[in-house]
Short mmCIF file of N, CA and C in Angstrom, two decimals:
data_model
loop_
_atom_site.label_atom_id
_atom_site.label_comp_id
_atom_site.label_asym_id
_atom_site.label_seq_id
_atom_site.Cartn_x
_atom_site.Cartn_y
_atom_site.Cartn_z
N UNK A 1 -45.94 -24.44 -36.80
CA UNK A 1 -45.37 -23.24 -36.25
C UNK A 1 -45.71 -23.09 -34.77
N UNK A 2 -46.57 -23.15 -34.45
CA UNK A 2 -47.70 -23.32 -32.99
C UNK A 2 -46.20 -24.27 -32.19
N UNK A 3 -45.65 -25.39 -32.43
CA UNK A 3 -44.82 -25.63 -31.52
C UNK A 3 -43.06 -24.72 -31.71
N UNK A 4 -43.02 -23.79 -32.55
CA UNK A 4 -42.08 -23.48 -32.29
C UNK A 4 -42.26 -22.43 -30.70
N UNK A 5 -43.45 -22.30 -30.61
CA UNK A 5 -43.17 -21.36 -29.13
C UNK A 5 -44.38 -21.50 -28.14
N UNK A 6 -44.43 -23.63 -28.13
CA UNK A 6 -45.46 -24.11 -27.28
C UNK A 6 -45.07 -23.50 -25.72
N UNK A 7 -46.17 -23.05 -24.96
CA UNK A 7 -45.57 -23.05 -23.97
C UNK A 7 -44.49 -23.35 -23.08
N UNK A 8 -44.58 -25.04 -22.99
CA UNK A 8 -43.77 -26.04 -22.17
C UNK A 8 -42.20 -25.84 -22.59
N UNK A 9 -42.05 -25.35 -24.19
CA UNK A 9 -40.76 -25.10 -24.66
C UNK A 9 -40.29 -24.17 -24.18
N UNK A 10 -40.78 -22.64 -24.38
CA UNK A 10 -40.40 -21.63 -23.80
C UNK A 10 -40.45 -21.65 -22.37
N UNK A 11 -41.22 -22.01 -21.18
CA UNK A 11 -40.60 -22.72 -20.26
C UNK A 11 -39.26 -22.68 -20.16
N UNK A 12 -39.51 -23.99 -20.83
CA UNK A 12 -38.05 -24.71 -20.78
C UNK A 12 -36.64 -23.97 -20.83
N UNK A 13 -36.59 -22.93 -22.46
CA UNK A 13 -35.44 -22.38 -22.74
C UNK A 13 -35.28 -21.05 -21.64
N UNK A 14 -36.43 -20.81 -20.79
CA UNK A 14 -36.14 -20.08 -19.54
C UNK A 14 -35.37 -20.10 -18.86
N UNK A 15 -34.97 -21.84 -18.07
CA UNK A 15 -34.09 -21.94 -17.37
C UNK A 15 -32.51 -21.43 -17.42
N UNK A 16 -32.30 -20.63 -17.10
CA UNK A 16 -30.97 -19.98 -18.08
C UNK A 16 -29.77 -20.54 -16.94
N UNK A 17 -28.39 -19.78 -16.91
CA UNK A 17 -27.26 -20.21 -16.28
C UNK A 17 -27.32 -19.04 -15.08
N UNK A 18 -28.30 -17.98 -15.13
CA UNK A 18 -28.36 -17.43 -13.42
C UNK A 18 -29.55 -17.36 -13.08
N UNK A 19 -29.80 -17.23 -11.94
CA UNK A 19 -30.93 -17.56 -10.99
C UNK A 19 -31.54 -16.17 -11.57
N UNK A 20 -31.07 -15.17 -11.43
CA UNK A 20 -31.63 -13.71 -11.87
C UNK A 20 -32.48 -13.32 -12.82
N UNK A 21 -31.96 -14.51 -13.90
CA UNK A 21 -33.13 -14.57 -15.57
C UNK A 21 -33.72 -15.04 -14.95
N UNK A 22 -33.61 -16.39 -14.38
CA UNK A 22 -34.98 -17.68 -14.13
C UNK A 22 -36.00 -16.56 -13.28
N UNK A 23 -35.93 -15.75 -12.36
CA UNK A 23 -36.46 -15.42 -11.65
C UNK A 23 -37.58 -14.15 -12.26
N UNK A 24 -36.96 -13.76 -13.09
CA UNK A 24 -37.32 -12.97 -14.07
C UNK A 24 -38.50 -13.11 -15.24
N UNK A 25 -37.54 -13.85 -16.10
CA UNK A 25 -38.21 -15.19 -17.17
C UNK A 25 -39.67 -16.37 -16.86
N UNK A 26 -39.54 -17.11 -15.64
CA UNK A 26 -40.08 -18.10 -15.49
C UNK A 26 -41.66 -17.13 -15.28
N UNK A 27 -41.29 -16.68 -14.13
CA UNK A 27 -42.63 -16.30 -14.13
C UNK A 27 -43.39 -15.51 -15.16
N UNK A 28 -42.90 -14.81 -15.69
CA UNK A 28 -43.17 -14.11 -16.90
C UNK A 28 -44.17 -15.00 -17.91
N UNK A 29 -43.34 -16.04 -18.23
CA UNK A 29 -44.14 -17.09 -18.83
C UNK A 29 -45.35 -17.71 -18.50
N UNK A 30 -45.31 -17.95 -17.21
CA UNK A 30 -46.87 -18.53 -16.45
C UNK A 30 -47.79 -17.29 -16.75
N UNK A 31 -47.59 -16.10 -16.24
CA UNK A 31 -48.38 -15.53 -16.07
C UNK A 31 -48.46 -14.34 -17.22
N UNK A 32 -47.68 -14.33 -18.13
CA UNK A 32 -48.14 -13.46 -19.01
C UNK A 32 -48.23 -14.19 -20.69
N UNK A 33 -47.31 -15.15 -20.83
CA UNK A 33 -47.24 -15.62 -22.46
C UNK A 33 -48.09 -15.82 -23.00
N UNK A 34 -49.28 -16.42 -22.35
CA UNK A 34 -50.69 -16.64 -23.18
C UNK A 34 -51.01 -15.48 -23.67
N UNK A 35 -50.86 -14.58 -23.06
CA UNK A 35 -51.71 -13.48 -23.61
C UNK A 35 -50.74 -12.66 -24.63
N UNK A 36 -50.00 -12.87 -25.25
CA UNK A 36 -48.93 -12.49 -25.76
C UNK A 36 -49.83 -12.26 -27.63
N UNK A 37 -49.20 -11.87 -28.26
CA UNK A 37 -49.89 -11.77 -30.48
C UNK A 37 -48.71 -13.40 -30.48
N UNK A 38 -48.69 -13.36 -31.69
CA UNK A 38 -48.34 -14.42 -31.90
C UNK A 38 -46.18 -13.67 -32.65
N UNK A 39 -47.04 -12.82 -33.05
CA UNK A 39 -46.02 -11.90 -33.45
C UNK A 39 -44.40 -11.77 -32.06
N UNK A 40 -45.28 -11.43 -30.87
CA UNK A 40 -45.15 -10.77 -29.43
C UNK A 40 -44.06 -12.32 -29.04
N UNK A 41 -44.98 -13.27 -29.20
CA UNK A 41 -44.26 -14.77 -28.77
C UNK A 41 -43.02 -15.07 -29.36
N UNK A 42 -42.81 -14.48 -31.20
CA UNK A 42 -41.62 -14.96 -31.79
C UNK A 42 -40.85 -13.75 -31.26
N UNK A 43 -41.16 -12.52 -31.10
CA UNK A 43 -40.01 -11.75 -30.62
C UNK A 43 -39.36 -12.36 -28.84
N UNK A 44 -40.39 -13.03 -28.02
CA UNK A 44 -40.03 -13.40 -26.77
C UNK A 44 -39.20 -14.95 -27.40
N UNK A 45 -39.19 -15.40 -28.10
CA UNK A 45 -38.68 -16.37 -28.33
C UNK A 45 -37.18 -16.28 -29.06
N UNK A 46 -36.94 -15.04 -29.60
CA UNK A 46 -36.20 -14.35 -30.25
C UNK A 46 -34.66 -13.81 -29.15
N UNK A 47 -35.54 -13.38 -27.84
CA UNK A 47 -35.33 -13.04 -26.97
C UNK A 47 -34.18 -14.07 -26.02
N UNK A 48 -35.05 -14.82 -26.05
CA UNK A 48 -34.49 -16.35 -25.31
C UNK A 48 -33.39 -16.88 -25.86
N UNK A 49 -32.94 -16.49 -27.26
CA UNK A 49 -31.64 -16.72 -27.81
C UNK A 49 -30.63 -16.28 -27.82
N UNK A 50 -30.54 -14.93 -26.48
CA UNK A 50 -29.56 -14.02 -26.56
C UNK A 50 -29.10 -14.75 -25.46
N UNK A 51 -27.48 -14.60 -25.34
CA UNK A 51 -26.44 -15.24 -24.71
C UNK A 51 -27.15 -14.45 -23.08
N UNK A 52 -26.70 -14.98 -21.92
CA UNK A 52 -27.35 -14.52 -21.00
C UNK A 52 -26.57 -13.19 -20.13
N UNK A 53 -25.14 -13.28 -20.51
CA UNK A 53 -24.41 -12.35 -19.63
C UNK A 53 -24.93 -10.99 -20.88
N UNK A 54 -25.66 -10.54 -22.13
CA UNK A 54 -26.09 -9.52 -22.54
C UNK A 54 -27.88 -9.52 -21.87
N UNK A 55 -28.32 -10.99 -21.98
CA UNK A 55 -29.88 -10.51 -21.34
C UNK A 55 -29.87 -10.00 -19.86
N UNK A 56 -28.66 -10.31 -19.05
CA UNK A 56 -28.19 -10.05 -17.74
C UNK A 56 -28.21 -8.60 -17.54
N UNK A 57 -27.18 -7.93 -18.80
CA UNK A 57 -26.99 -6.37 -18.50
C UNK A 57 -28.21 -5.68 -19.00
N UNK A 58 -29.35 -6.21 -20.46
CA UNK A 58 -30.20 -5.05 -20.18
C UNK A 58 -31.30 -5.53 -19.37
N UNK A 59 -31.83 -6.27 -18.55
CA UNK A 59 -32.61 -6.77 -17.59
C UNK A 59 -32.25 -6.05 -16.37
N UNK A 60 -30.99 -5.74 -16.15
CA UNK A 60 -30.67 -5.03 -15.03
C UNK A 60 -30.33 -3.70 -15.18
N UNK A 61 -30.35 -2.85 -16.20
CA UNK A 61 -30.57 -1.64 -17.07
C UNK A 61 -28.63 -0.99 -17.12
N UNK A 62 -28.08 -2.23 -17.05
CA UNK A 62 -25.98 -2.12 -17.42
C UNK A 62 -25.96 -1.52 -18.67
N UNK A 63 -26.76 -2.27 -19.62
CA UNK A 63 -26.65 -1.62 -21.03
C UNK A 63 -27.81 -1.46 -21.73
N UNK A 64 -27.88 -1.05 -22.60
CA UNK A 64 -29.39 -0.47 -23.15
C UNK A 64 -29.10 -2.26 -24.80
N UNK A 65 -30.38 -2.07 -24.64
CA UNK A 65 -30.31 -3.31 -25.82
C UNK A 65 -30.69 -2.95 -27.24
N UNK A 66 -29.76 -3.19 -28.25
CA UNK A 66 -29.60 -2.73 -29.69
C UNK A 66 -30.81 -2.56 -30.35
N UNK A 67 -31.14 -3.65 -30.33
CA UNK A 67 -32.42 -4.02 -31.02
C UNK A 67 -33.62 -3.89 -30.54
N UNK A 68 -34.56 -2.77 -31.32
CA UNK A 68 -35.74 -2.31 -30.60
C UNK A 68 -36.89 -2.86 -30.95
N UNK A 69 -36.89 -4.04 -31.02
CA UNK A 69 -37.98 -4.67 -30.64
C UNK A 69 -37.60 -5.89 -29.25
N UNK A 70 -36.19 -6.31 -29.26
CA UNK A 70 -35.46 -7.38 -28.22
C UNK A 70 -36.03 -5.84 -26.82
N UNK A 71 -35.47 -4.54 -27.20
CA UNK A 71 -35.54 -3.70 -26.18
C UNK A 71 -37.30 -3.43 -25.76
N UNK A 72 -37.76 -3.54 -26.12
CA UNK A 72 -39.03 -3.39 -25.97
C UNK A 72 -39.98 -4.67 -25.94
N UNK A 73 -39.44 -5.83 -25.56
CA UNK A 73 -39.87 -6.97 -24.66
C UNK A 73 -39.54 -7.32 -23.16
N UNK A 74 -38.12 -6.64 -23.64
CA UNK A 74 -37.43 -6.63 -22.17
C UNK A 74 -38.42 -5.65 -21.39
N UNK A 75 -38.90 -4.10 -22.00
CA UNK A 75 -39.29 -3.55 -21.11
C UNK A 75 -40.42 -3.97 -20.54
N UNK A 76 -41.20 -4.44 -21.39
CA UNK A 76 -42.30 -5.27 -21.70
C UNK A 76 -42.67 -6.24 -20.45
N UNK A 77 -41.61 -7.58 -19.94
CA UNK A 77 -41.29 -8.32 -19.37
C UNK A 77 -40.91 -7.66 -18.12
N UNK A 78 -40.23 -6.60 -17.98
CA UNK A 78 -39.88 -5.69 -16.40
C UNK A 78 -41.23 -5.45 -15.53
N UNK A 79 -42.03 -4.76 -16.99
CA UNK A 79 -43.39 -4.34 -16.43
C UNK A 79 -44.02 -5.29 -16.06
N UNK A 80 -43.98 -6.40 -16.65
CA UNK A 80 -45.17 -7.23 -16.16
C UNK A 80 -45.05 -7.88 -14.52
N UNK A 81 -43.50 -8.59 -14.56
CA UNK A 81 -43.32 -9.11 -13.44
C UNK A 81 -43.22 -7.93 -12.18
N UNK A 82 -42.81 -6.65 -12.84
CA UNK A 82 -42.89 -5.87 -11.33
C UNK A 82 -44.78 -5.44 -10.70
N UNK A 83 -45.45 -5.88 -12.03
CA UNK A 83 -46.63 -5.36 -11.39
C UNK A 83 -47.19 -6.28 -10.61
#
């Protein structure tokens, strides 16, 4: 289970199709995933599977996101990189 959300992977599925996630995402990962529950990692990993023009609109607050736990990583992820 441990490699379904090894670091280097999630990384990886970061790289998305706009600069705006990557910029978002990447760092997020360096500097916060370790410290994440393990729980915290499958919802960020959960996360990483949403098509990008919906992670686009609630990352940039266009639309509010359905699912409140997807919505409450995102916020999660805002906070971290703006601090």
């Amino acid at each position: 289970m441990a490699e379904l959300y090894s670091k280097a992977r999630t990384k990886w599925a970061c790289r998305r199709g706009m600069l705006e996630l990557d910029i978002l995402l990447e760092p997020f990962v360096d500097e916060a995933y370790d410290q994440l529950s393990e729980q915290d990692k499958l919802v960020f990993q959960r996360l990483l599977e949403v098509e990008d023009p919906d992670l686009f609109a609630w990352f940039m607050g266009h639309e509010a996101c359905p699912y409140p736990e997807l919505d409450a990583m995102v916020k999660f992820v805002l906070d971290r990189v703006r601090a």
